[in-house]
Amino acid sequence: MGFFRTWDETGKNLVDSDYVTFGLIKSGYMTYLTSVEQMQRRYQNNNDYYPTGVFDSIHGFSVTAEAPIVFVSGRAILQQIIRTGNTFTYWYAHASPSARYYVFDPMRDMGPGSAKMRLWDDVGVCTLDTAMPFMDIEGSRTATLPSKVNGVPDGWRGYVGGSTVNWGGRYLLDTLSIPVGGDCAVSNQWSRAMFHTADTPTVQISAKEGAYGEGGNLVFAMATEAGCHINPFHKAYFPWTFFDIPTARLPSASYIDASTLPLPFG
């Protein structure tokens, strides 16, 4: 039985001390971090790559945390997380300085400041500090299965009910927008890797999946990987389709309404 619980005006439970409570430790806008170069394989079935001279921008942020959960608003597809001690650096592709992030971490004593209440457990660990805005998850959604492209051997669209954007060059983006309302920011704890085709004759390009909020929509997205590997492709596949999409398990993403959260913060 939790010794402390609180609810909002609609009756939703916000805090229950029987469970781990997460609070906001940092929010802001992504910044440019670096660029990574695309690599081209010289021949099929070898590991001899050469640099193409084409660079992809990486935006993101760093945060010092214990077990961070990140929510993103604005197009941004996670490429990797670099950890050094308790410092996490998040790399996103196809992002911009207008993309926002919100990082939540287990509650802790934030020290002197504006907290109106703090709680500690029996061994002196702070379990609640109201200086950290609560993580209030509104819900979650699951991506749909890929959609078969008629007449194309092993050619797929990323999602049933989705849409496709060819940005030019060798970039491809498939998205699935799910209306959820509010100022949606999204967290996906895992995602998939796949390939897409491009050009004639067709080449194979590495791609990754992510999720983000866009207006009142939760968006799943498959897109060209930053610093992608480009491989000769000798099968008669139609260009600008995805393939080798894992389907044994479909990704889910949680979302929050970020309209009441401070920005920037921390």
Coordinates of C-alpha atoms in Angstrom, one line a residue:
M1 CA 0.0 0.0 0.0
G2 CA 1.6 3.3 -1.1
F3 CA 2.1 5.8 1.6
F4 CA 1.7 8.7 -0.9
R5 CA -0.5 9.0 -3.9
T6 CA -1.7 12.0 -5.9
W7 CA -4.2 12.5 -8.8
D8 CA -5.0 15.2 -11.3
E9 CA -8.3 16.9 -11.7
T10 CA -9.6 14.1 -14.0
G11 CA -8.9 11.4 -11.5
K12 CA -5.7 10.1 -13.2
N13 CA -3.2 8.8 -10.8
L14 CA 0.0 10.8 -11.2
V15 CA 2.2 9.4 -8.4
D16 CA 2.1 6.2 -6.4
S17 CA 5.0 5.6 -4.1
D18 CA 4.6 1.8 -4.5
Y19 CA 6.2 2.3 -8.0
V20 CA 9.2 4.1 -9.5
T21 CA 8.3 7.7 -10.3
F22 CA 10.0 9.5 -13.2
G23 CA 10.4 13.2 -13.5
L24 CA 11.8 15.7 -16.0
I25 CA 15.5 16.4 -15.7
K26 CA 16.1 18.1 -19.0
S27 CA 14.3 19.5 -22.1
G28 CA 15.3 21.6 -25.0
Y29 CA 15.9 21.9 -28.7
M30 CA 18.3 19.6 -30.6
T31 CA 21.6 21.0 -31.8
Y32 CA 23.9 20.0 -34.6
L33 CA 26.5 17.5 -33.4
T34 CA 28.4 16.2 -36.3
S35 CA 28.2 14.8 -39.9
V36 CA 28.7 11.2 -41.0
E37 CA 29.7 10.1 -44.5
Q38 CA 27.9 7.6 -46.7
M39 CA 29.9 4.6 -47.8
Q40 CA 29.7 2.7 -51.1
R41 CA 30.6 -1.0 -51.5
R42 CA 32.7 -1.5 -54.6
Y43 CA 31.5 -5.0 -55.5
Q44 CA 28.7 -7.3 -54.4
N45 CA 29.7 -9.8 -51.6
N46 CA 32.8 -8.1 -50.4
N47 CA 33.7 -5.7 -47.6
D48 CA 35.6 -3.1 -49.6
Y49 CA 33.8 0.3 -49.1
Y50 CA 34.9 3.7 -50.3
P51 CA 33.7 7.1 -49.1
T52 CA 31.2 8.8 -51.3
G53 CA 31.8 12.5 -50.3
V54 CA 28.1 12.7 -49.2
F55 CA 27.6 13.6 -45.6
D56 CA 24.5 13.4 -43.4
S57 CA 23.9 15.8 -40.5
I58 CA 23.4 14.5 -37.0
H59 CA 21.4 16.5 -34.4
G60 CA 20.9 15.6 -30.8
F61 CA 21.8 16.3 -27.2
S62 CA 23.6 15.0 -24.2
V63 CA 22.3 14.4 -20.7
T64 CA 23.7 13.0 -17.4
A65 CA 21.2 10.6 -16.0
E66 CA 20.7 7.2 -14.4
A67 CA 18.0 5.5 -16.5
P68 CA 16.8 8.1 -19.0
I69 CA 13.5 7.9 -21.0
V70 CA 13.4 10.3 -23.9
F71 CA 10.4 11.8 -25.7
V72 CA 10.8 13.7 -29.0
S73 CA 8.6 16.2 -30.8
G74 CA 9.5 17.0 -34.4
R75 CA 11.0 14.7 -37.0
A76 CA 14.0 13.0 -35.6
I77 CA 15.0 9.3 -36.1
L78 CA 17.4 7.9 -33.5
Q79 CA 20.6 6.4 -34.9
Q80 CA 22.6 5.6 -31.8
I81 CA 23.2 6.4 -28.1
I82 CA 26.7 6.9 -26.9
R83 CA 27.3 6.3 -23.2
T84 CA 30.3 7.5 -21.2
G85 CA 29.7 6.8 -17.5
N86 CA 26.3 8.3 -16.8
T87 CA 26.5 10.8 -19.7
F88 CA 24.2 9.8 -22.7
T89 CA 24.6 11.4 -26.1
Y90 CA 21.7 10.8 -28.5
W91 CA 22.3 11.0 -32.3
Y92 CA 19.3 11.6 -34.6
A93 CA 19.1 11.7 -38.4
H94 CA 16.7 13.7 -40.5
A95 CA 16.3 16.2 -37.6
S96 CA 16.7 19.9 -37.2
P97 CA 17.1 22.5 -34.5
S98 CA 13.4 22.8 -34.2
A99 CA 13.0 19.2 -32.9
R100 CA 12.4 19.1 -29.1
Y101 CA 13.4 16.6 -26.5
Y102 CA 12.2 15.8 -23.0
V103 CA 14.3 13.6 -20.8
F104 CA 12.8 11.9 -17.7
D105 CA 14.8 10.0 -15.0
P106 CA 13.9 8.4 -11.7
M107 CA 13.1 11.0 -9.0
R108 CA 15.9 12.4 -7.0
D109 CA 16.7 15.2 -4.6
M110 CA 17.2 18.2 -6.8
G111 CA 18.7 20.3 -4.0
P112 CA 17.6 23.8 -2.9
G113 CA 15.0 25.3 -5.3
S114 CA 11.4 25.5 -6.0
A115 CA 10.3 22.0 -4.8
K116 CA 7.1 22.2 -2.6
M117 CA 7.5 18.6 -1.4
R118 CA 10.1 15.9 -1.1
L119 CA 9.8 12.3 0.1
W120 CA 12.4 9.8 1.1
D121 CA 12.2 6.0 1.7
D122 CA 13.3 4.2 4.8
V123 CA 17.0 4.2 3.8
G124 CA 17.1 7.9 2.9
V125 CA 16.7 7.7 -0.9
C126 CA 14.6 10.6 -2.3
T127 CA 11.6 9.1 -4.1
L128 CA 9.8 12.3 -4.9
D129 CA 10.9 15.9 -5.6
T130 CA 8.2 18.1 -7.0
A131 CA 10.9 20.3 -8.6
M132 CA 10.9 17.5 -11.3
P133 CA 7.7 17.7 -13.4
F134 CA 6.0 14.2 -13.4
M135 CA 6.2 12.0 -16.4
D136 CA 2.5 11.6 -17.3
I137 CA 2.1 9.1 -20.1
E138 CA -1.1 9.6 -22.1
G139 CA -1.0 6.2 -23.9
S140 CA 0.8 4.1 -26.5
R141 CA 0.4 2.9 -30.0
T142 CA 1.8 0.0 -32.1
A143 CA 3.0 0.3 -35.7
T144 CA 1.1 -1.5 -38.4
L145 CA 2.5 -4.3 -40.6
P146 CA 4.4 -3.4 -43.8
S147 CA 2.3 -3.1 -46.9
K148 CA 3.2 -5.2 -50.0
V149 CA 3.9 -3.3 -53.3
N150 CA 1.9 -5.1 -55.9
G151 CA 3.9 -6.8 -58.6
V152 CA 7.3 -6.1 -56.9
P153 CA 9.2 -9.1 -55.7
D154 CA 9.9 -8.5 -52.0
G155 CA 9.1 -4.8 -52.3
W156 CA 7.3 -3.2 -49.3
R157 CA 5.9 0.1 -48.0
G158 CA 6.9 0.6 -44.4
Y159 CA 3.4 0.6 -43.0
V160 CA -0.2 -0.3 -43.9
G161 CA -2.0 3.1 -44.0
G162 CA 1.3 5.0 -44.3
S163 CA 2.8 7.4 -46.8
T164 CA 6.1 7.7 -48.7
V165 CA 8.4 10.6 -49.4
N166 CA 11.3 10.5 -51.8
W167 CA 13.5 13.4 -50.8
G168 CA 15.7 13.2 -53.8
G169 CA 19.1 11.8 -54.0
R170 CA 19.0 8.4 -52.4
Y171 CA 16.9 9.3 -49.4
L172 CA 13.6 7.6 -48.7
L173 CA 11.0 8.1 -45.9
D174 CA 7.9 6.0 -45.1
T175 CA 5.7 7.3 -42.2
L176 CA 2.6 6.2 -40.3
S177 CA 0.8 9.1 -38.6
I178 CA -1.6 8.2 -35.8
P179 CA -3.7 11.0 -34.4
V180 CA -3.6 11.2 -30.6
G181 CA -4.1 14.9 -29.9
G182 CA -2.3 17.5 -27.8
D183 CA 1.3 18.6 -28.2
C184 CA 2.5 15.1 -28.8
A185 CA 6.0 14.0 -27.8
V186 CA 7.0 10.3 -28.4
S187 CA 9.3 7.7 -26.9
N188 CA 10.1 4.4 -28.5
Q189 CA 12.3 2.1 -26.4
W190 CA 13.4 -0.1 -29.3
S191 CA 13.1 0.0 -33.1
R192 CA 14.0 -1.9 -36.2
A193 CA 16.7 -1.9 -39.0
M194 CA 16.0 -2.7 -42.6
F195 CA 17.0 -1.8 -46.2
H196 CA 15.5 0.2 -49.0
T197 CA 16.3 0.3 -52.7
A198 CA 17.0 3.3 -54.9
D199 CA 18.1 4.3 -58.4
T200 CA 18.2 2.4 -61.7
P201 CA 20.2 0.1 -61.7
T202 CA 19.0 -0.6 -58.2
V203 CA 21.2 -0.3 -55.2
Q204 CA 20.5 -1.4 -51.6
I205 CA 20.7 1.2 -48.8
S206 CA 20.6 0.7 -45.0
A207 CA 17.7 2.2 -43.1
K208 CA 16.5 2.6 -39.6
E209 CA 13.1 3.2 -37.8
G210 CA 12.1 5.7 -35.2
A211 CA 9.1 7.5 -33.7
Y212 CA 8.4 11.1 -32.9
G213 CA 5.5 13.5 -32.3
E214 CA 4.3 15.9 -35.0
G215 CA 1.5 18.2 -34.0
G216 CA -1.2 16.0 -32.5
N217 CA 0.2 12.9 -34.2
L218 CA 2.3 10.0 -33.1
V219 CA 4.5 9.2 -36.1
F220 CA 6.4 5.9 -36.8
A221 CA 9.0 6.4 -39.6
M222 CA 11.5 4.3 -41.6
A223 CA 14.2 6.3 -43.3
T224 CA 17.7 6.2 -44.9
E225 CA 20.3 5.6 -42.2
A226 CA 22.7 8.5 -41.6
G227 CA 26.1 7.6 -43.0
C228 CA 24.3 4.7 -44.8
H229 CA 26.1 1.8 -46.5
I230 CA 25.2 1.6 -50.2
N231 CA 25.5 -1.8 -51.9
P232 CA 25.3 -3.0 -55.5
F233 CA 22.1 -4.9 -55.9
H234 CA 21.7 -7.4 -58.7
K235 CA 18.1 -8.4 -58.2
A236 CA 15.3 -6.9 -60.3
Y237 CA 13.6 -5.1 -57.3
F238 CA 11.7 -2.0 -57.9
P239 CA 13.5 1.2 -56.7
W240 CA 12.2 3.2 -53.7
T241 CA 10.8 0.3 -51.7
F242 CA 11.8 -1.2 -48.4
F243 CA 12.7 -4.8 -47.8
D244 CA 14.0 -7.1 -45.0
I245 CA 11.7 -5.4 -42.5
P246 CA 11.4 -7.5 -39.3
T247 CA 7.8 -8.4 -38.5
A248 CA 8.0 -11.0 -35.7
R249 CA 7.5 -8.1 -33.2
L250 CA 6.1 -4.7 -34.1
P251 CA 7.4 -1.6 -32.2
S252 CA 5.2 0.3 -29.8
A253 CA 5.7 3.9 -28.7
S254 CA 4.4 5.9 -25.7
Y255 CA 3.4 9.5 -25.9
I256 CA 2.9 12.5 -23.6
D257 CA 1.3 15.9 -24.0
A258 CA 4.3 18.3 -23.7
S259 CA 2.2 21.4 -23.6
T260 CA 2.5 21.9 -19.9
L261 CA 6.2 21.0 -19.6
P262 CA 8.9 23.6 -19.2
L263 CA 11.2 24.2 -22.2
P264 CA 14.1 24.6 -21.9
F265 CA 14.6 22.9 -18.5
G266 CA 17.6 21.5 -16.6

